[in-house]
Amino acid sequence: MKNFLNPNWLSKAVVNTFSPGPYICYACQNEARLNEHGLCADCQQQILLCPHPTWLPPLDGLFIGVQYTEPIKNAVLRLKSCHDFSYVPFLAQYMEIPDEWSVDLLVPIPIHPIHESLRGFNQSELLTQYLSSRYRIPYSNELLLKKKFTRQQKRLTADARRKNVRNSFYAEPECKGLHIVLVDDVFTTGATMYECAKVLKKAGAARVYGCCVASPKA
């Protein structure tokens, strides 16, 4: 696995800017001249920003970089299914942590140990490591844990998602008084992130924010 905490490690998208192409587009996998984001012109046109996401308590704020269009969906799937870790910096380039959040700690949305063992990694943790390096904010994958094995969320309705993750997370008391950013790849209904924020607040966290790559909601 790449060491994402090493600032000298460059993604293919960055390397491509130093010499002429064509190269392989991150999204469509076709040969093309790429822009600074590692995308061909056709895929770049499909990238839509998500500048004003809405959120509800217990979250105190939410940042979502882009909409979950086909290029981003393809990138997320290649990271998860093909274990292509070069997609971590590609996806993380669309994530930002606002200065006004005054963050103490980054925390990835955890997955159950069984799911992590089957996949081999937690993509949210890889994104968190990369953001930690970029913003020089510490992160912890031990402060928030998933204690209950649950069904995968993607085929469930919004109400079923909320019920599926209810009481499935545990937060350590060390989160008391901290300003925490939860990091995930895709924000769909928000059921998982809201449940995690609720658990952290109950354990004493002062503020809990969310930061995600993309959302299918405009």
XYZ file of N, CA and C in Angstrom, residues 55-218:
492
model
N -27.360 20.249 6.096
C -27.162 19.229 7.123
C -28.126 19.492 8.275
N -28.220 18.517 9.145
C -29.081 18.593 10.316
C -28.266 18.255 11.556
N -28.726 18.684 12.740
C -28.088 18.221 13.987
C -28.190 16.688 14.034
N -27.197 16.041 14.633
C -26.142 16.573 15.493
C -24.903 17.088 14.773
N -24.864 17.088 13.431
C -23.729 17.677 12.732
C -23.727 19.195 12.933
N -22.537 19.768 13.064
C -22.387 21.215 13.197
C -21.952 21.866 11.894
N -21.719 21.072 10.881
C -21.321 21.585 9.578
C -21.031 20.425 8.655
N -21.069 20.697 7.349
C -20.858 19.634 6.373
C -20.219 20.206 5.121
N -19.150 19.566 4.661
C -18.540 19.914 3.375
C -18.647 18.719 2.447
N -19.175 18.956 1.249
C -19.221 17.947 0.191
C -18.627 18.583 -1.053
N -17.624 17.934 -1.628
C -16.900 18.544 -2.727
C -17.663 18.608 -4.028
N -18.149 17.460 -4.497
C -18.778 17.387 -5.815
C -19.994 16.479 -5.765
N -20.786 16.552 -6.837
C -21.921 15.653 -6.959
C -21.444 14.279 -7.442
N -22.208 13.260 -7.107
C -21.822 11.874 -7.390
C -22.183 11.515 -8.830
N -21.513 12.182 -9.767
C -21.723 11.905 -11.180
C -20.871 10.717 -11.603
N -21.014 10.318 -12.875
C -20.378 9.089 -13.340
C -18.850 9.072 -13.161
N -18.126 10.160 -13.458
C -16.667 10.099 -13.252
C -16.273 9.836 -11.800
N -16.974 10.462 -10.864
C -16.655 10.253 -9.442
C -17.079 8.858 -9.008
N -18.238 8.420 -9.477
C -18.700 7.069 -9.154
C -17.691 6.031 -9.634
N -17.187 6.201 -10.862
C -16.199 5.258 -11.396
C -14.929 5.253 -10.550
N -14.507 6.432 -10.105
C -13.295 6.530 -9.292
C -13.471 5.832 -7.946
N -14.621 6.047 -7.296
C -14.894 5.404 -6.014
C -14.918 3.879 -6.174
N -15.544 3.408 -7.247
C -15.626 1.965 -7.478
C -14.245 1.362 -7.749
N -13.382 2.085 -8.467
C -12.046 1.566 -8.744
C -11.207 1.513 -7.466
N -11.418 2.468 -6.579
C -10.720 2.421 -5.295
C -11.195 1.224 -4.480
N -12.504 1.060 -4.356
C -13.053 0.010 -3.506
C -12.884 -1.386 -4.113
N -13.180 -1.512 -5.392
C -13.234 -2.833 -6.006
C -11.896 -3.281 -6.584
N -11.119 -2.330 -7.122
C -9.857 -2.684 -7.776
C -8.645 -2.431 -6.891
N -8.886 -1.856 -5.704
C -7.799 -1.575 -4.765
C -6.718 -0.693 -5.409
N -7.147 0.258 -6.243
C -6.209 1.179 -6.871
C -6.087 2.398 -5.964
N -5.038 2.419 -5.143
C -4.908 3.446 -4.118
C -4.476 4.802 -4.666
N -4.140 4.868 -5.957
C -3.861 6.175 -6.548
C -5.134 7.028 -6.618
N -6.300 6.390 -6.439
C -7.553 7.142 -6.451
C -7.798 7.892 -5.144
N -7.007 7.609 -4.115
C -7.164 8.348 -2.857
C -6.848 9.828 -3.046
N -5.646 10.198 -3.553
C -5.401 11.618 -3.780
C -6.303 12.213 -4.851
N -6.688 11.403 -5.845
C -7.604 11.918 -6.867
C -8.925 12.359 -6.243
N -9.507 11.511 -5.382
C -10.779 11.851 -4.741
C -10.613 12.940 -3.685
N -9.503 12.859 -2.935
C -9.285 13.815 -1.846
C -9.072 15.235 -2.342
N -8.701 15.400 -3.614
C -8.499 16.746 -4.138
C -9.789 17.565 -4.120
N -10.937 16.889 -4.051
C -12.217 17.590 -4.027
C -12.708 17.872 -2.602
N -11.918 17.509 -1.591
C -12.324 17.685 -0.202
C -11.623 18.885 0.418
N -12.334 19.613 1.278
C -11.756 20.750 1.975
C -12.235 20.764 3.423
N -11.386 21.288 4.303
C -11.749 21.481 5.704
C -11.720 22.976 5.979
N -12.872 23.614 6.140
C -12.921 25.067 6.345
C -12.134 25.501 7.577
N -11.436 26.624 7.463
C -10.633 27.141 8.578
C -11.475 27.428 9.811
N -12.710 27.878 9.595
C -13.545 28.289 10.732
C -13.990 27.119 11.601
N -13.765 25.900 11.162
C -14.143 24.754 11.988
C -13.195 24.545 13.170
N -11.976 25.075 13.115
C -11.008 24.945 14.221
C -10.899 23.491 14.683
N -10.463 22.640 13.804
C -10.509 21.189 14.014
C -9.367 20.703 14.907
N -9.699 19.814 15.829
C -8.699 19.145 16.675
C -8.279 17.796 16.120
N -9.232 17.099 15.483
C -8.971 15.706 15.118
C -9.840 15.294 13.925
N -9.237 14.511 13.022
C -9.977 13.887 11.931
C -10.266 12.438 12.299
N -11.480 11.996 12.006
C -11.890 10.626 12.349
C -12.598 10.004 11.150
N -12.107 8.894 10.631
C -12.797 8.228 9.522
C -14.069 7.540 9.995
N -15.068 7.497 9.118
C -16.239 6.677 9.405
C -15.771 5.220 9.447
N -15.954 4.553 10.578
C -15.424 3.179 10.689
C -16.324 2.156 10.001
N -15.716 1.058 9.622
C -16.488 -0.087 9.152
C -16.203 -1.240 10.103
N -17.093 -2.212 10.121
C -16.926 -3.346 11.027
C -15.664 -4.133 10.656
N -14.953 -4.684 11.647
C -13.742 -5.449 11.363
C -13.933 -6.559 10.331
N -15.111 -7.165 10.301
C -15.342 -8.222 9.307
C -15.352 -7.633 7.902
N -16.050 -6.498 7.729
C -16.078 -5.851 6.419
C -14.681 -5.394 6.016
N -13.937 -4.849 6.963
C -12.589 -4.379 6.649
C -11.674 -5.545 6.281
N -11.856 -6.665 6.950
C -11.047 -7.838 6.639
C -11.358 -8.365 5.242
N -12.645 -8.337 4.860
C -13.039 -8.817 3.537
C -12.525 -7.904 2.433
N -12.602 -6.578 2.660
C -12.163 -5.620 1.643
C -10.653 -5.432 1.690
N -10.087 -5.496 2.886
C -8.653 -5.311 3.035
C -8.264 -3.915 3.476
N -9.205 -2.995 3.508
C -8.917 -1.622 3.909
C -10.233 -0.880 4.122
N -10.146 0.280 4.749
C -11.283 1.182 4.905
C -10.975 2.430 4.088
N -11.718 2.656 3.003
C -11.416 3.779 2.115
C -11.547 5.121 2.835
N -12.427 5.214 3.826
C -12.570 6.454 4.585
C -11.307 6.747 5.396
N -10.682 5.698 5.895
C -9.442 5.892 6.644
C -8.315 6.360 5.724
N -8.250 5.828 4.493
C -7.227 6.275 3.547
C -7.411 7.750 3.198
N -8.655 8.165 2.989
C -8.927 9.580 2.724
C -8.546 10.446 3.929
N -8.819 9.933 5.127
C -8.489 10.662 6.350
C -6.984 10.838 6.487
N -6.226 9.797 6.206
C -4.768 9.881 6.271
C -4.249 10.957 5.317
N -4.811 10.988 4.122
C -4.363 11.955 3.134
C -4.683 13.383 3.574
N -5.890 13.605 4.088
C -6.272 14.934 4.578
C -5.437 15.333 5.788
N -5.127 14.369 6.638
C -4.294 14.639 7.809
C -2.934 15.168 7.383
N -2.373 14.557 6.342
C -1.079 14.994 5.834
C -1.172 16.375 5.200
N -2.242 16.610 4.435
C -2.378 17.889 3.741
C -2.596 19.053 4.704
N -3.470 18.853 5.697
C -3.824 19.943 6.610
C -3.013 19.933 7.903
N -2.192 18.906 8.086
C -1.404 18.769 9.308
C -2.302 18.761 10.557
N -3.375 18.004 10.439
C -4.303 17.785 11.549
C -4.217 16.315 11.926
N -4.045 15.982 13.201
C -3.951 14.569 13.572
C -5.259 13.819 13.298
N -5.140 12.514 13.148
C -6.328 11.695 12.959
C -6.256 10.486 13.876
N -7.422 9.881 14.111
C -7.481 8.675 14.932
C -8.485 7.708 14.332
N -8.081 6.446 14.221
C -9.012 5.398 13.802
C -9.426 4.535 14.983
N -9.150 5.021 16.203
C -9.476 4.260 17.412
C -10.485 4.979 18.300
N -10.812 6.214 17.972
C -11.731 6.986 18.802
C -13.181 6.582 18.568
N -13.480 6.182 17.351
C -14.837 5.790 16.964
C -14.772 4.412 16.330
N -15.569 3.479 16.846
C -15.529 2.098 16.384
C -16.914 1.609 15.994
N -16.954 0.706 15.041
C -18.228 0.067 14.703
C -18.286 -1.273 15.413
N -19.229 -1.386 16.340
C -19.298 -2.571 17.195
C -20.280 -3.618 16.695
N -21.192 -3.220 15.788
C -22.228 -4.157 15.336
C -22.099 -4.391 13.839
N -22.128 -5.659 13.451
C -22.077 -6.012 12.030
C -23.448 -5.740 11.415
N -23.484 -4.926 10.370
C -24.758 -4.542 9.749
C -24.738 -4.847 8.258
N -25.922 -4.809 7.671
C -26.035 -4.973 6.225
C -25.423 -3.763 5.525
N -24.983 -3.944 4.273
C -24.499 -2.819 3.501
C -25.652 -1.871 3.198
N -25.360 -0.578 3.211
C -26.396 0.443 3.125
C -26.928 0.668 1.711
N -26.131 0.375 0.685
C -26.426 0.891 -0.655
C -27.754 0.419 -1.239
N -28.283 -0.718 -0.812
C -29.544 -1.211 -1.381
C -30.737 -0.951 -0.463
N -30.546 -0.161 0.595
C -31.609 0.092 1.566
C -32.249 1.462 1.341
N -33.515 1.582 1.744
C -34.180 2.879 1.709
C -33.616 3.775 2.810
N -33.979 5.052 2.759
C -33.464 5.999 3.751
C -33.846 5.585 5.163
N -35.109 5.183 5.352
C -35.551 4.778 6.687
C -34.843 3.498 7.127
N -34.682 2.568 6.208
C -33.995 1.310 6.529
C -32.525 1.558 6.856
N -31.924 2.537 6.206
C -30.518 2.874 6.504
C -30.383 3.368 7.936
N -31.294 4.226 8.357
C -31.241 4.750 9.732
C -31.387 3.620 10.744
N -32.328 2.729 10.513
C -32.528 1.600 11.424
C -31.341 0.651 11.406
N -30.726 0.491 10.250
C -29.627 -0.450 10.091
C -28.403 -0.059 10.920
N -28.132 1.259 11.014
C -26.912 1.705 11.711
C -27.175 2.132 13.156
N -28.430 2.124 13.574
C -28.751 2.580 14.930
C -28.028 1.714 15.975
N -27.381 2.385 16.918
C -26.668 1.725 18.027
C -25.554 0.784 17.552
N -24.964 1.085 16.398
C -23.912 0.204 15.890
C -22.511 0.772 16.078
N -22.402 1.998 16.644
C -21.097 2.628 16.826
C -20.823 2.913 18.304
N -19.534 3.010 18.613
C -19.102 3.316 19.975
C -18.008 4.358 19.912
N -18.091 5.383 20.777
C -17.088 6.446 20.845
C -16.363 6.396 22.181
N -15.049 6.516 22.132
C -14.241 6.532 23.343
C -14.412 7.865 24.074
N -14.330 7.862 25.401
C -14.516 9.099 26.178
C -13.448 10.157 25.908
N -12.333 9.787 25.275
C -11.279 10.750 24.961
C -11.729 11.826 23.972
N -12.890 11.641 23.363
C -13.385 12.650 22.423
C -13.974 13.869 23.134
N -14.080 13.821 24.456
C -14.704 14.906 25.212
C -14.020 16.243 24.941
N -14.830 17.235 24.561
C -14.352 18.585 24.344
C -13.701 18.850 23.007
N -13.557 17.834 22.162
C -12.847 17.991 20.895
C -13.756 18.481 19.771
N -13.142 19.178 18.815
C -13.786 19.536 17.552
C -13.332 18.500 16.527
N -14.259 17.684 16.053
C -13.936 16.502 15.253
C -14.555 16.624 13.859
N -13.793 16.196 12.854
C -14.326 16.082 11.499
C -14.420 14.609 11.131
N -15.629 14.170 10.812
C -15.849 12.817 10.306
C -15.594 12.809 8.803
N -14.843 11.832 8.329
C -14.454 11.768 6.921
C -15.046 10.521 6.274
N -15.668 10.715 5.095
C -16.229 9.586 4.356
C -16.136 9.885 2.867
N -16.394 8.874 2.038
C -16.309 9.093 0.595
C -17.607 9.662 0.030
N -18.757 9.009 0.311
C -20.024 9.432 -0.290
C -21.070 9.670 0.797
N -21.743 10.804 0.699
C -22.830 11.164 1.609
C -24.133 10.959 0.844
N -24.881 9.899 1.175
C -26.129 9.609 0.458
C -27.324 10.160 1.245
N -27.797 9.418 2.226
C -28.856 9.949 3.098
C -28.265 10.601 4.342
N -27.002 10.294 4.632
C -26.377 10.825 5.841
C -26.634 9.987 7.071
N -27.318 8.855 6.929
C -27.692 8.042 8.092
C -26.480 7.631 8.913
N -25.447 7.162 8.248
C -24.251 6.697 8.970
C -23.536 7.854 9.644
N -23.359 8.956 8.931
C -22.633 10.086 9.500
C -23.405 10.709 10.661
N -24.711 10.818 10.538
C -25.519 11.366 11.633
C -25.448 10.470 12.868
N -25.478 9.171 12.658
C -25.396 8.246 13.794
C -24.028 8.369 14.479
N -22.971 8.479 13.681
C -21.637 8.650 14.258
C -21.522 9.959 15.020
N -22.070 11.031 14.454
C -22.033 12.327 15.126
C -22.800 12.276 16.444
N -23.930 11.580 16.445
C -24.736 11.457 17.661
C -23.955 10.741 18.759
N -23.268 9.675 18.394
C -22.493 8.905 19.371
C -21.339 9.739 19.921
N -20.657 10.480 19.044
C -19.542 11.320 19.487
C -20.024 12.438 20.410
N -21.139 13.067 20.066
C -21.690 14.123 20.916
C -22.099 13.564 22.279
N -22.696 12.392 22.277
C -23.115 11.769 23.531
C -21.912 11.466 24.414
N -20.767 11.153 23.793
C -19.543 10.861 24.544
C -18.800 12.120 24.956
N -19.308 13.297 24.524
C -18.731 14.544 25.006
C -18.048 15.424 23.988
N -18.027 15.036 22.712
C -17.405 15.879 21.693
C -18.093 17.242 21.652
N -17.292 18.304 21.535
C -17.853 19.658 21.535
C -18.506 19.997 20.206
N -17.833 19.673 19.115
C -18.335 19.936 17.767
C -18.014 18.736 16.882
N -18.946 18.417 15.977
C -18.715 17.331 15.027
C -19.144 17.806 13.643
N -18.206 17.753 12.713
C -18.454 18.160 11.335
C -18.316 16.943 10.421
N -18.769 17.091 9.194
C -18.622 16.038 8.207
C -17.917 16.551 6.970
N -17.061 15.723 6.394
C -16.348 16.076 5.160
C -16.377 14.872 4.231
N -16.964 15.034 3.043
C -17.110 13.930 2.108
C -16.683 14.363 0.707
N -16.334 13.387 -0.085
C -15.975 13.656 -1.472
C -17.195 14.096 -2.273
N -18.274 13.305 -2.176
C -19.392 13.521 -3.094
C -20.718 13.131 -2.465
N -21.782 13.609 -3.125
C -23.142 13.255 -2.727
C -24.006 13.172 -3.987
N -24.939 12.206 -4.048
C -25.842 12.138 -5.199
C -26.877 13.246 -5.195
N -26.993 13.966 -4.093
C -27.956 15.059 -4.018
C -27.339 16.329 -4.591
N -28.119 17.062 -5.374
C -27.614 18.316 -5.954
C -27.457 19.361 -4.887
